[in-house]
Tab-separated table of C-alpha atoms in Angstrom:
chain	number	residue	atom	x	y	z
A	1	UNK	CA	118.507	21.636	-216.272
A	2	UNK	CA	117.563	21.403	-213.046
A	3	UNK	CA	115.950	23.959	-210.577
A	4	UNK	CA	116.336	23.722	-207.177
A	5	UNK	CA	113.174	24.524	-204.705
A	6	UNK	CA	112.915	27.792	-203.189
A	7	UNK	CA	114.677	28.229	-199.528
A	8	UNK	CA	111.916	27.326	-196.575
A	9	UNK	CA	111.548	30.791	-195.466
A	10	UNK	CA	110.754	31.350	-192.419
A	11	UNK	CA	107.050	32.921	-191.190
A	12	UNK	CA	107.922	36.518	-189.641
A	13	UNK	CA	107.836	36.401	-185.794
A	14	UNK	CA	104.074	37.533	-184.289
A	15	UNK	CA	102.274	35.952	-187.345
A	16	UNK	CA	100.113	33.375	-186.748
A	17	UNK	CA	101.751	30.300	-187.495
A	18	UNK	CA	103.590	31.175	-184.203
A	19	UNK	CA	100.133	31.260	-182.257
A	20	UNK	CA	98.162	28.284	-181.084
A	21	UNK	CA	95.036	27.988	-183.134
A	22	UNK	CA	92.703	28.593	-180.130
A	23	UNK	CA	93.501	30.890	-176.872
A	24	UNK	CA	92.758	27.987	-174.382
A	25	UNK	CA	92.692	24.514	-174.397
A	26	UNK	CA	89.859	22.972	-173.955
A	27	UNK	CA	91.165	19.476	-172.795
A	28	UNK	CA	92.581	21.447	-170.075
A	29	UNK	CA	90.027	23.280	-169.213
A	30	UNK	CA	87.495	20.115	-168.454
A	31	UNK	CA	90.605	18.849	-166.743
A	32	UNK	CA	90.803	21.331	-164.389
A	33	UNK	CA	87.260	21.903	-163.813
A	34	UNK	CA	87.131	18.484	-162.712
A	35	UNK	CA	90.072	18.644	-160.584
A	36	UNK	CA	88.866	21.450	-158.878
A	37	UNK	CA	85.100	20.453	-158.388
A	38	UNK	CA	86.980	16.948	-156.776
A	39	UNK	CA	89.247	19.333	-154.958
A	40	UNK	CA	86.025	21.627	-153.627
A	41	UNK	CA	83.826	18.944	-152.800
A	42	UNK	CA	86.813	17.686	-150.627
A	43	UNK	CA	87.371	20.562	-148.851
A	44	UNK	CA	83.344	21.146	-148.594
A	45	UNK	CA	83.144	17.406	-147.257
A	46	UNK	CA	86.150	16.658	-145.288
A	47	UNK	CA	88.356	19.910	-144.617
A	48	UNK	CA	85.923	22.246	-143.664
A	49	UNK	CA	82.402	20.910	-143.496
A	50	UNK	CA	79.485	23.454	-142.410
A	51	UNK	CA	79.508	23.353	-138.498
A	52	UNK	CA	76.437	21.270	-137.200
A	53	UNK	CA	73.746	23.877	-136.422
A	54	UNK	CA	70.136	23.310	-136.864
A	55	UNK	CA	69.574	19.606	-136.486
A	56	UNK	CA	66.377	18.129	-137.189
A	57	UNK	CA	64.788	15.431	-135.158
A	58	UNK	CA	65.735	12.863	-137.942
A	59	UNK	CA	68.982	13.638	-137.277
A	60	UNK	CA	69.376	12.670	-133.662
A	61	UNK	CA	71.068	9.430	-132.594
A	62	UNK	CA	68.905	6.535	-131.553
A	63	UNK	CA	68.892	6.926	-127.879
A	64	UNK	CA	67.987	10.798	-128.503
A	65	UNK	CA	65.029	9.996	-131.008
A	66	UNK	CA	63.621	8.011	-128.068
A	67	UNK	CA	63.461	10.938	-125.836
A	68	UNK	CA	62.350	12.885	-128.824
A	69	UNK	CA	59.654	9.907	-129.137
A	70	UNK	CA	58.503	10.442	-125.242
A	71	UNK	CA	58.400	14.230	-125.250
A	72	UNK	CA	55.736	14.150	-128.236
A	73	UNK	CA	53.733	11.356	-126.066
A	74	UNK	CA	53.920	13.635	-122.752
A	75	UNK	CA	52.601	16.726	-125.193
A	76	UNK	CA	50.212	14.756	-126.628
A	77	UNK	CA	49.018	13.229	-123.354
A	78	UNK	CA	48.508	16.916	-122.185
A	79	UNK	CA	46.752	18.398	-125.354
A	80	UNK	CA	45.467	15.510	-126.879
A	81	UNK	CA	45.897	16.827	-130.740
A	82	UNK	CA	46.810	13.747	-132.605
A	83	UNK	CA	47.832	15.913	-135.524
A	84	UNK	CA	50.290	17.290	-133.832
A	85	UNK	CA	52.108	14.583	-132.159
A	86	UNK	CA	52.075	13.030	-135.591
A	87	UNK	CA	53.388	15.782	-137.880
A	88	UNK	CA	56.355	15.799	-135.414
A	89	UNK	CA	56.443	11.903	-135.318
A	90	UNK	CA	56.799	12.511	-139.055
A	91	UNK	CA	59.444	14.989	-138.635
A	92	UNK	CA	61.749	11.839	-136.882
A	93	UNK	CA	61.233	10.045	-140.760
A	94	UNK	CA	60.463	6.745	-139.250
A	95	UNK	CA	61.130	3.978	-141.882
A	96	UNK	CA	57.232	2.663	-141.397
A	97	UNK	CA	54.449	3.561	-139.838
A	98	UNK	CA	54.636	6.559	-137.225
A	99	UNK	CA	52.533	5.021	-134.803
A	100	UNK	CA	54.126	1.619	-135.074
A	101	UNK	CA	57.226	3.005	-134.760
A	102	UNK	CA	56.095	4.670	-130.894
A	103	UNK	CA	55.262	1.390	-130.408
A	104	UNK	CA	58.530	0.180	-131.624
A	105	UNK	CA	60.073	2.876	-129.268
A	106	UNK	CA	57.576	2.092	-126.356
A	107	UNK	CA	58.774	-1.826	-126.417
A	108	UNK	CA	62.695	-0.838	-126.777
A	109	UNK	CA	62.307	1.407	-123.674
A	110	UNK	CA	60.326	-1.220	-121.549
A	111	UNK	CA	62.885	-3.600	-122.120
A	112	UNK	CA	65.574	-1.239	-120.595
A	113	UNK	CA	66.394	0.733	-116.986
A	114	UNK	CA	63.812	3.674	-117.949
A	115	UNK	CA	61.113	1.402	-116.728
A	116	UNK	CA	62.399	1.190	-113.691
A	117	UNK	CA	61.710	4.684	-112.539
A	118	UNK	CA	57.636	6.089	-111.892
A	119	UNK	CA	58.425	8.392	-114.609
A	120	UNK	CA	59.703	6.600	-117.102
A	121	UNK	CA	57.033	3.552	-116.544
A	122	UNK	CA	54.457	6.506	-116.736
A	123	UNK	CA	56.315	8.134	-120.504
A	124	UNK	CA	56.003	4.231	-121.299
A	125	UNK	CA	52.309	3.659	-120.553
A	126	UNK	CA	51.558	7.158	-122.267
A	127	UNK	CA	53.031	5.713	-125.315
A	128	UNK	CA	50.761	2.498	-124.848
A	129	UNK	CA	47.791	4.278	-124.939
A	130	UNK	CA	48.341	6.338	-127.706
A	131	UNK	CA	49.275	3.378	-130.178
A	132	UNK	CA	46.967	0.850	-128.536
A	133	UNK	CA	44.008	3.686	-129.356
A	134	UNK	CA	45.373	3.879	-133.201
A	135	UNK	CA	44.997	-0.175	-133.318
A	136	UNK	CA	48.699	-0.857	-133.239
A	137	UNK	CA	50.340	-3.076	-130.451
A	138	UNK	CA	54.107	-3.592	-129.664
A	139	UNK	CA	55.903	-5.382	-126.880
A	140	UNK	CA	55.359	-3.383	-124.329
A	141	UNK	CA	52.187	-4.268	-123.742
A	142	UNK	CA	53.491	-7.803	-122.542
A	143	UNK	CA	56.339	-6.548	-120.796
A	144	UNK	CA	54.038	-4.169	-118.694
A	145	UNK	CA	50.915	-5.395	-116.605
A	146	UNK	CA	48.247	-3.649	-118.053
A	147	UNK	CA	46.943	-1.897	-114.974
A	148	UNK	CA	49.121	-0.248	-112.574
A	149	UNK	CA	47.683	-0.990	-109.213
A	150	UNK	CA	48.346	1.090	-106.216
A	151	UNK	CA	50.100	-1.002	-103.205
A	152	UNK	CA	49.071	1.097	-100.081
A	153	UNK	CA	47.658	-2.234	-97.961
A	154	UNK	CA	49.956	-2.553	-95.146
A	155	UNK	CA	51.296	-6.343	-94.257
A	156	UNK	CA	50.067	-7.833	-91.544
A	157	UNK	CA	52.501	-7.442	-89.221
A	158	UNK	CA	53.140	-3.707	-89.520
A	159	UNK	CA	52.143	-1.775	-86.912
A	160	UNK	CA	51.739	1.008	-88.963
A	161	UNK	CA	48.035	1.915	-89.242
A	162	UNK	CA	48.131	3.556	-93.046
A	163	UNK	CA	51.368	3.940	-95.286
A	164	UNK	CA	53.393	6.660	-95.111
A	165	UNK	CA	53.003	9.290	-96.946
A	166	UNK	CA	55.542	10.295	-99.731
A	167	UNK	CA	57.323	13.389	-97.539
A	168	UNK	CA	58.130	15.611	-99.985
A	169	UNK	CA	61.150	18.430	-99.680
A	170	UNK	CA	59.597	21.042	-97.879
A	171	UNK	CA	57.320	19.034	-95.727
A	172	UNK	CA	57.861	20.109	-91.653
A	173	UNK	CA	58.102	16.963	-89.814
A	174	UNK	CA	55.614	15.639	-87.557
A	175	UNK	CA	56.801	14.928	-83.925
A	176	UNK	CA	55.402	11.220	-83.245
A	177	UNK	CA	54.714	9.448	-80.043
A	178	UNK	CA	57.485	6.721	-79.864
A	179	UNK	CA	54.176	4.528	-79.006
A	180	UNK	CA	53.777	4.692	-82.685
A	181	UNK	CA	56.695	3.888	-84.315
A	182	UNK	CA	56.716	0.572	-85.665
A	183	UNK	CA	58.565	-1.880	-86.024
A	184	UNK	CA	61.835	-1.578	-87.933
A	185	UNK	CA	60.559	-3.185	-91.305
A	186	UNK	CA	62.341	-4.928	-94.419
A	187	UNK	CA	63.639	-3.240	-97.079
A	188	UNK	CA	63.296	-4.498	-100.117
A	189	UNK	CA	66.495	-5.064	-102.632
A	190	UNK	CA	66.439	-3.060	-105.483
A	191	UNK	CA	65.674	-3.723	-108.749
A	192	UNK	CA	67.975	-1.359	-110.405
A	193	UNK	CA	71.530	-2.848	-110.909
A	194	UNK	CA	74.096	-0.479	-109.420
A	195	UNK	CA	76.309	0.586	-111.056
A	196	UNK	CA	79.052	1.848	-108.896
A	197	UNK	CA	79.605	5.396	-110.415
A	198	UNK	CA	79.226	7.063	-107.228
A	199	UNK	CA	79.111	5.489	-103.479
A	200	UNK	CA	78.790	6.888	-100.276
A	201	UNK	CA	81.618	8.451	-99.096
A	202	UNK	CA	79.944	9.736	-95.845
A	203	UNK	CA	76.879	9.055	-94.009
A	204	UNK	CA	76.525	10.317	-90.777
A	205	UNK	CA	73.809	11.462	-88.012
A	206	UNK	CA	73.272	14.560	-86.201
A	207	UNK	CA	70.649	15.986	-84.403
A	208	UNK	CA	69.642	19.650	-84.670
A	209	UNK	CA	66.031	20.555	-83.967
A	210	UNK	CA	66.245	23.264	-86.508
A	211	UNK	CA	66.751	20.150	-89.298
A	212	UNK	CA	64.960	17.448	-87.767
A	213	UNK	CA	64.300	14.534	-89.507
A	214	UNK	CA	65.833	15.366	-92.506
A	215	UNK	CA	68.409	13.238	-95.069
A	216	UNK	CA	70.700	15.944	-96.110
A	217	UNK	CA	72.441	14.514	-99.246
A	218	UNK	CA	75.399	16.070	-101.142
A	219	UNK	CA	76.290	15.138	-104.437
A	220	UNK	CA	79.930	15.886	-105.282
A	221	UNK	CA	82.578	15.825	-108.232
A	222	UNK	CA	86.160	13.616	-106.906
A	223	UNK	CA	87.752	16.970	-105.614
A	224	UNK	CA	84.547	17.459	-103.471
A	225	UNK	CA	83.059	20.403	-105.841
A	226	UNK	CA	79.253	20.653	-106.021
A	227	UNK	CA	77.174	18.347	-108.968
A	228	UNK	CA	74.083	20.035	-109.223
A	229	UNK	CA	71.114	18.455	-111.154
A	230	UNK	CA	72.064	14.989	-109.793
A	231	UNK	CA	69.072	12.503	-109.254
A	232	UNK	CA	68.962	11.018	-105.567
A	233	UNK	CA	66.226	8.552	-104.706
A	234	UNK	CA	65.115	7.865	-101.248
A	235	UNK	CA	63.293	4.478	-100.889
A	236	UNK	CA	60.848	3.159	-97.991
A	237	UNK	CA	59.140	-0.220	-97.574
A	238	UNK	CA	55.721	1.286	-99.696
A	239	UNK	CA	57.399	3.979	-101.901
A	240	UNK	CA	59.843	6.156	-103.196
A	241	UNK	CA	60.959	9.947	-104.115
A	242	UNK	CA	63.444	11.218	-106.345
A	243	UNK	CA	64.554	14.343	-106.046
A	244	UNK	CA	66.998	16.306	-108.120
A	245	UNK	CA	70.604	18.191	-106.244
A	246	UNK	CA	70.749	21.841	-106.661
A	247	UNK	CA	67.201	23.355	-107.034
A	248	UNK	CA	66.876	24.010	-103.360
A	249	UNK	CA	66.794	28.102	-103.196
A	250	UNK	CA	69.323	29.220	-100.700
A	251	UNK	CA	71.208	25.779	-100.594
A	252	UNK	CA	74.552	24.885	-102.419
A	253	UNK	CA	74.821	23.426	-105.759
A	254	UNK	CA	75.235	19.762	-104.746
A	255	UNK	CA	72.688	19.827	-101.720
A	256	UNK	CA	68.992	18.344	-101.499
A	257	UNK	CA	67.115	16.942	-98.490
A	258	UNK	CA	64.322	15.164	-98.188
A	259	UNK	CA	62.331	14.603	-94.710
A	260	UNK	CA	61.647	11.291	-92.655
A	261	UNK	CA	59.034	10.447	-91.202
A	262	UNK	CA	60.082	9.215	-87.432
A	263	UNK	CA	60.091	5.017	-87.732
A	264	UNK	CA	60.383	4.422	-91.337
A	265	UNK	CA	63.504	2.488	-92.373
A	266	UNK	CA	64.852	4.988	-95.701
A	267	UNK	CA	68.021	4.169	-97.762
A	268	UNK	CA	68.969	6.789	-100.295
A	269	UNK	CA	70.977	6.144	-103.558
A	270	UNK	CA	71.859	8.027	-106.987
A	271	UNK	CA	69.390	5.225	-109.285
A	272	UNK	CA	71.372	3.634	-111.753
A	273	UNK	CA	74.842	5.327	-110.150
A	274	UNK	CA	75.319	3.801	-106.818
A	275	UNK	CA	74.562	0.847	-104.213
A	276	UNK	CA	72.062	2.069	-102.094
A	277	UNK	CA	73.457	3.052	-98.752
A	278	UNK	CA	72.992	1.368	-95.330
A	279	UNK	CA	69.017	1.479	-94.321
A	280	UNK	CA	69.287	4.843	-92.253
A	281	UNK	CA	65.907	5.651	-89.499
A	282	UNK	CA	64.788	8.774	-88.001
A	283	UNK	CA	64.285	8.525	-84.149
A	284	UNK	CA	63.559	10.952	-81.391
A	285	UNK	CA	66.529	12.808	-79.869
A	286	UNK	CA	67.533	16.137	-77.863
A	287	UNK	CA	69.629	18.502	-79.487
A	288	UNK	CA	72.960	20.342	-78.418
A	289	UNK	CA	70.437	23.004	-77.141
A	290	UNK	CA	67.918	20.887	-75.127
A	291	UNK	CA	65.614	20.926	-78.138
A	292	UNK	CA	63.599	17.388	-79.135
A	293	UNK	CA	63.597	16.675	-82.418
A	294	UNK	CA	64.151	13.623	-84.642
A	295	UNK	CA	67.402	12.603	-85.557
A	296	UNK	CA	68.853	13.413	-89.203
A	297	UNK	CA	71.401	12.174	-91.472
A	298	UNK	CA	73.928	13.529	-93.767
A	299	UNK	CA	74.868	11.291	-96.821
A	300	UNK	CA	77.910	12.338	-99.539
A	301	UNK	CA	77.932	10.520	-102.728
A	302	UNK	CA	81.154	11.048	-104.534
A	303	UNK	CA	82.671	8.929	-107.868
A	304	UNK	CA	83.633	5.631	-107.246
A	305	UNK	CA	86.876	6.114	-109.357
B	1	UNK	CA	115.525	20.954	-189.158
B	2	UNK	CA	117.111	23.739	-187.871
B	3	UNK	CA	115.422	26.674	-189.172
B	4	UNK	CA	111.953	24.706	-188.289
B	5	UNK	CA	113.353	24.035	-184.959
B	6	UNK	CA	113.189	27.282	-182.782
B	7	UNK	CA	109.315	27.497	-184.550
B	8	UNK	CA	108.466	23.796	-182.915
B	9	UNK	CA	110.096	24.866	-179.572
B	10	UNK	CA	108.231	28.090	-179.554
B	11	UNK	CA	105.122	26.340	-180.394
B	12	UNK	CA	105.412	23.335	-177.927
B	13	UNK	CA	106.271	26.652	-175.110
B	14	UNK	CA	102.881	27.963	-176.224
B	15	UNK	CA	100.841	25.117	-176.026
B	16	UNK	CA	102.292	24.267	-172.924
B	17	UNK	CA	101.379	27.716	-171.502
B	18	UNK	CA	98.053	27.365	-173.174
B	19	UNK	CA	97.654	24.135	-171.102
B	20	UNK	CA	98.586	25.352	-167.941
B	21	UNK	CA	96.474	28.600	-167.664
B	22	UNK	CA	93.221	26.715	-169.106
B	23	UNK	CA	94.239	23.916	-166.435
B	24	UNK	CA	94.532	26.602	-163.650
B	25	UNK	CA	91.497	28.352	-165.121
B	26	UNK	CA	89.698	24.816	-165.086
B	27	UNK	CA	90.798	24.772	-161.583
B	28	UNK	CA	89.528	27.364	-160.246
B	29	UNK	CA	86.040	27.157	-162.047
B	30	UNK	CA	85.815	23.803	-160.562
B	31	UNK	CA	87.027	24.814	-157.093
B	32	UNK	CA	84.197	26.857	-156.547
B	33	UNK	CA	81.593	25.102	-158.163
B	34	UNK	CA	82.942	21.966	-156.000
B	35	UNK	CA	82.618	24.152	-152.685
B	36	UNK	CA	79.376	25.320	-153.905
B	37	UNK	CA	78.510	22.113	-154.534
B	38	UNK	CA	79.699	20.976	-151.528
B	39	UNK	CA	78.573	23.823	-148.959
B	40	UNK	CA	75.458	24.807	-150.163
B	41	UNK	CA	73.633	22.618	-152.505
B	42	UNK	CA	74.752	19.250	-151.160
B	43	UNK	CA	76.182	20.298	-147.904
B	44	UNK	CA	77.602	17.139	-145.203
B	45	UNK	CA	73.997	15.617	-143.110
B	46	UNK	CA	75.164	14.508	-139.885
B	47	UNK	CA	73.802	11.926	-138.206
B	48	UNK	CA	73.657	10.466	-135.188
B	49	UNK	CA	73.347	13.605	-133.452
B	50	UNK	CA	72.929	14.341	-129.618
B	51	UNK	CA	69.630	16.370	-128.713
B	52	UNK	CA	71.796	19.420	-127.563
B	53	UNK	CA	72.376	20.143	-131.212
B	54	UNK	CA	68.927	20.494	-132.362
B	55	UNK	CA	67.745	23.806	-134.099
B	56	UNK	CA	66.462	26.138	-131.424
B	57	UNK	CA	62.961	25.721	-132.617
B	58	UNK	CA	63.240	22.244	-131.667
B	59	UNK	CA	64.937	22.849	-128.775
B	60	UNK	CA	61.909	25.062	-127.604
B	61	UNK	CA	59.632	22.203	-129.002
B	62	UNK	CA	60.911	19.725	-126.633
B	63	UNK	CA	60.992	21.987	-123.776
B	64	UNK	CA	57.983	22.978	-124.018
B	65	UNK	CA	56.575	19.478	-124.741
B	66	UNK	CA	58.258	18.113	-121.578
B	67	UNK	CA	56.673	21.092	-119.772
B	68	UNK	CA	53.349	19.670	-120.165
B	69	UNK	CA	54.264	16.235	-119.469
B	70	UNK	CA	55.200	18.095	-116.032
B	71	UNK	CA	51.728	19.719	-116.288
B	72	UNK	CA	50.121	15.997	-116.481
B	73	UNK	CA	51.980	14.585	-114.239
B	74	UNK	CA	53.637	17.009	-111.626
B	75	UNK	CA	56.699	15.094	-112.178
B	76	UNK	CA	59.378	17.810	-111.742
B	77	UNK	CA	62.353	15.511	-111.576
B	78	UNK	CA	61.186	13.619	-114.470
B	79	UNK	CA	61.016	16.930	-115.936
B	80	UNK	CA	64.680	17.227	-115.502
B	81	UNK	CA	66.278	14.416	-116.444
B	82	UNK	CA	64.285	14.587	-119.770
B	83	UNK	CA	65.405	18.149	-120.267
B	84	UNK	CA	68.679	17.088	-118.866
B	85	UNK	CA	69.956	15.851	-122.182
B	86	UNK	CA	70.304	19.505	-123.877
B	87	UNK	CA	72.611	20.252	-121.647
B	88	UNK	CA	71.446	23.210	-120.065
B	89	UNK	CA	73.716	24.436	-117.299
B	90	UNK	CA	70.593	26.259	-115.231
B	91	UNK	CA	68.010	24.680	-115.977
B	92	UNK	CA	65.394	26.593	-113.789
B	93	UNK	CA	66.834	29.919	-115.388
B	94	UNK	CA	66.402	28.325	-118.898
B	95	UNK	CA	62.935	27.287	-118.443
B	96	UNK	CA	61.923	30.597	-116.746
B	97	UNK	CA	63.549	32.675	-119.775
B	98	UNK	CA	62.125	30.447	-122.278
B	99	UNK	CA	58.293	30.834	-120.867
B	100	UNK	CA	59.378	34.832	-120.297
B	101	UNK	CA	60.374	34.472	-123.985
B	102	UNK	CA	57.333	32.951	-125.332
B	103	UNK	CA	55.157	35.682	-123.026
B	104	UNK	CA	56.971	38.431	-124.801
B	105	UNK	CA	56.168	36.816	-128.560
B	106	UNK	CA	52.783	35.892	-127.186
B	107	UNK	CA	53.434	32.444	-127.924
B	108	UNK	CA	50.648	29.615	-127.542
B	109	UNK	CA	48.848	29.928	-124.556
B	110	UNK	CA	48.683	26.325	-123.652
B	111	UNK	CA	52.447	26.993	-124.309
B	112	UNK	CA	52.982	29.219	-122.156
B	113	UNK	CA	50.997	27.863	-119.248
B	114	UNK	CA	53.356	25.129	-119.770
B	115	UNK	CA	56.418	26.589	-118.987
B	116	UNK	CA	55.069	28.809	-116.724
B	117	UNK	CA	54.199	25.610	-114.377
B	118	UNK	CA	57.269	24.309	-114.961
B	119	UNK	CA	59.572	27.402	-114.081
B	120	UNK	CA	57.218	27.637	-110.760
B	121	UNK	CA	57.869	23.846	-109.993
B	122	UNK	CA	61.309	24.686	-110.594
B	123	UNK	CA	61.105	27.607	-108.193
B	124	UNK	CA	61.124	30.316	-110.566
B	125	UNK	CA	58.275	32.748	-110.525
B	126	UNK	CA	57.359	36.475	-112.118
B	127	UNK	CA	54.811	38.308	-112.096
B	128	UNK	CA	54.018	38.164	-115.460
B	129	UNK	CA	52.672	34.465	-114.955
B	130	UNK	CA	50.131	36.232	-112.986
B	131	UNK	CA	47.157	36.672	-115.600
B	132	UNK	CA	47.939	33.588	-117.519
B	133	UNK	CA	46.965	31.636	-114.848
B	134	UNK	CA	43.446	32.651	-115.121
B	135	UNK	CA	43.561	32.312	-118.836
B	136	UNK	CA	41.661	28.693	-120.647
B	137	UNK	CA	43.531	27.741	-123.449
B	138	UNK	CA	40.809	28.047	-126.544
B	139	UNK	CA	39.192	24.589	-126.781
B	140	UNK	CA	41.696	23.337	-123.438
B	141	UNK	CA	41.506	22.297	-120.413
């Protein structure tokens, strides 16, 4: 006799052989926690990064950490605390040594166009004395004479009996004898390599007694709108001034002047921007209303391109 | 095989639902903990950053820094084209409101003196720079 097995019968719906042993999956789940942190940091990183607020100084770019670099010196040249102007060296997380790396900075900075203005010579020489105190030495201290001597002895052949001043802005200028003026000296080439940004679109003289003797210089966009805080420089044989468009009260946004003195041979440029213009010299002359006064000029810079 | 086989398929359809909502569960956790990650515990560091991005306490560092570089030197276009690289738009106004600023949190003195000389070489004046004119900074010049 044989018996035959009993009929497979089949588990009533809802029992458990019809549910999954666990309620998740845990392969799953460390799947798609993974895929999701990858997909988050993505969107953290490259979709929607936080917007750039509150930069440090170690963040800046090179050029940036420089002028970071020379505001510290100025501050420390005016308050002296070395603590201070080190913490916030520190704060620029220089590879090396903070001091070093002014010098570092100092020597970069000599070797470029910011030496070539007083101001930037003066940042430069700051800088030397602060590292040269703290026993550390750089290039600059090659690149730059050591001593910054003052060149007011007149040549031989100028008839001029001191050097002229440096007019400033608001100085009123001083009628002269013609006796006095001397003769039309030689301006010097620059140093500073233009570099054709702007050119002089217009320079012309006038003669109004109630503007004598001043260079009236505009400094304009292409469609001939106003570019304040432009830097114009106005050179003589012994000096120079550079003055800044815009800050005059009362005076459009592109307009600064600057006042001759009657004989001196001037040219005026935008440093590092343009060619300086043709060599431009205050003289004696009667205005439209029978007024004498010294002659003035009105120079436009404008973009080259 | 075919009584077992509507079991298997209804098994296989739960484990594949199983799979799914853990993986979109999983997903989700990890989304956030990713932008979490990503936002606030290792959030992007730029770099190479211009000046006019820096914090505002920096900002007022520098300024007020290059304001006493202007105090050594009486170099107000220096002054300037130093500050010119935050990008200020009125620059007299900014350095007037920033020394006005520092009056009315009585900032450092020296500070203030600072700015103060450089809103006036600027040709901005009040007449609250008045009495800190007359004011030595403790231990300063």
């Amino acid at each position: 006799m044989t018996t035959t097995p009993p009929a497979r019968e089949r588990p009533p719906r809802g029992s458990r052989y019809y549910r999954p042993r666990r309620a998740i999956s845990w392969v799953a789940l460390l799947l798609g926690v993974a895929l999701g942190i990858g997909g988050g940091l993505y969107i953290a990183w490259q979709v929607a990064p936080l917007e750039e607020v509150d930069t440090e100084p170690w963040q800046l770019n090179e050029q940036n950490r420089h002028d970071f670099v020379v505001a510290i010196m100025l501050g420390y040249a005016q308050d002296g605390n070395l603590g201070t102007a080190v913490t916030r060296l520190l704060e620029l997380r220089p590879s090396g040594d903070p001091i070093q790396y002014v010098a570092d900075v100092a020597c970069s900075l000599a070797r470029s166009g910011y030496v070539d203005s007083a101001s930037g010579e003066r940042a430069i020489r700051v800088m030397m004395t602060f590292y040269t105190n703290q026993g550390r030495s750089g290039c600059a201290d090659t690149l730059l004479p050591p001593v910054q001597l003052p060149s007011p002895t007149p040549s031989a052949g100028d008839a001029t009996p001191t050097p002229p001043r440096a007019p400033t802005k608001t100085m009123t200028p001083t009628l002269e004898p013609l006796a006095q003026s001397p003769t039309p000296d030689i301006r010097v080439a620059p140093t500073v390599v233009p570099q054709g940004a702007f050119e002089v679109v217009r320079l012309e003289q006038f003669c109004d007694a109630d503007a004598g003797g001043l260079i009236e210089v505009y400094v304009q966009n292409s469609n001939g709108n106003p570019m304040p805080g432009q830097r114009v420089r106005v050179a003589w044989r012994n000096g120079r001034s550079d003055f800044v468009t815009g800050l005059k009260p009362g005076q459009p946004g592109d307009y600064a002047d600057f006042a001759m003195e009657t004989g001196i041979s001037y040219t005026v440029e935008m440093p590092g921007l343009s060619d300086p213009s043709r060599v431009i010299t205050s003289e004696r002359c009667v205005d439209f209303r029978g007024r004498s006064t010294q002659t003035s000029y009105r120079v436009v810079f404008r973009p080259a391109f | 095989m075919d009584d077992a086989s509507p079991v298997t398929h209804h098994l296989i359809r739960v484990s594949m639902v199983r799979f799914l909502v853990s993986l979109i569960i999983g997903a989700v956790i990890g989304l956030l903990v990713g932008l979490y990650l990503g936002w606030v515990q290792f959030p992007v560091e730029f770099v190479n950053s211009p000046i006019s991005k820096l914090a505002p306490e920096y900002r007022d560092d520098y300024t007020v820094m290059i304001a006493k570089g202007f105090q050594a030197d009486g170099d107000a276009v220096g002054a300037v084209d130093r500050l010119r690289v935050l990008n200020i738009s009125n620059m007299p106004e900014y350095i007037f409101q920033q020394a006005e600023r520092y009056i009315s949190i009585s900032g450092d003195i020296a500070d203030i003196q600072a700015l103060i000389a450089l809103s006036e070489g600027l040709g901005r004046t009040s007449p609250l720079f008045d009495q800190y004119r007359q004011i030595t900074p403790p231990g300063g010049a």
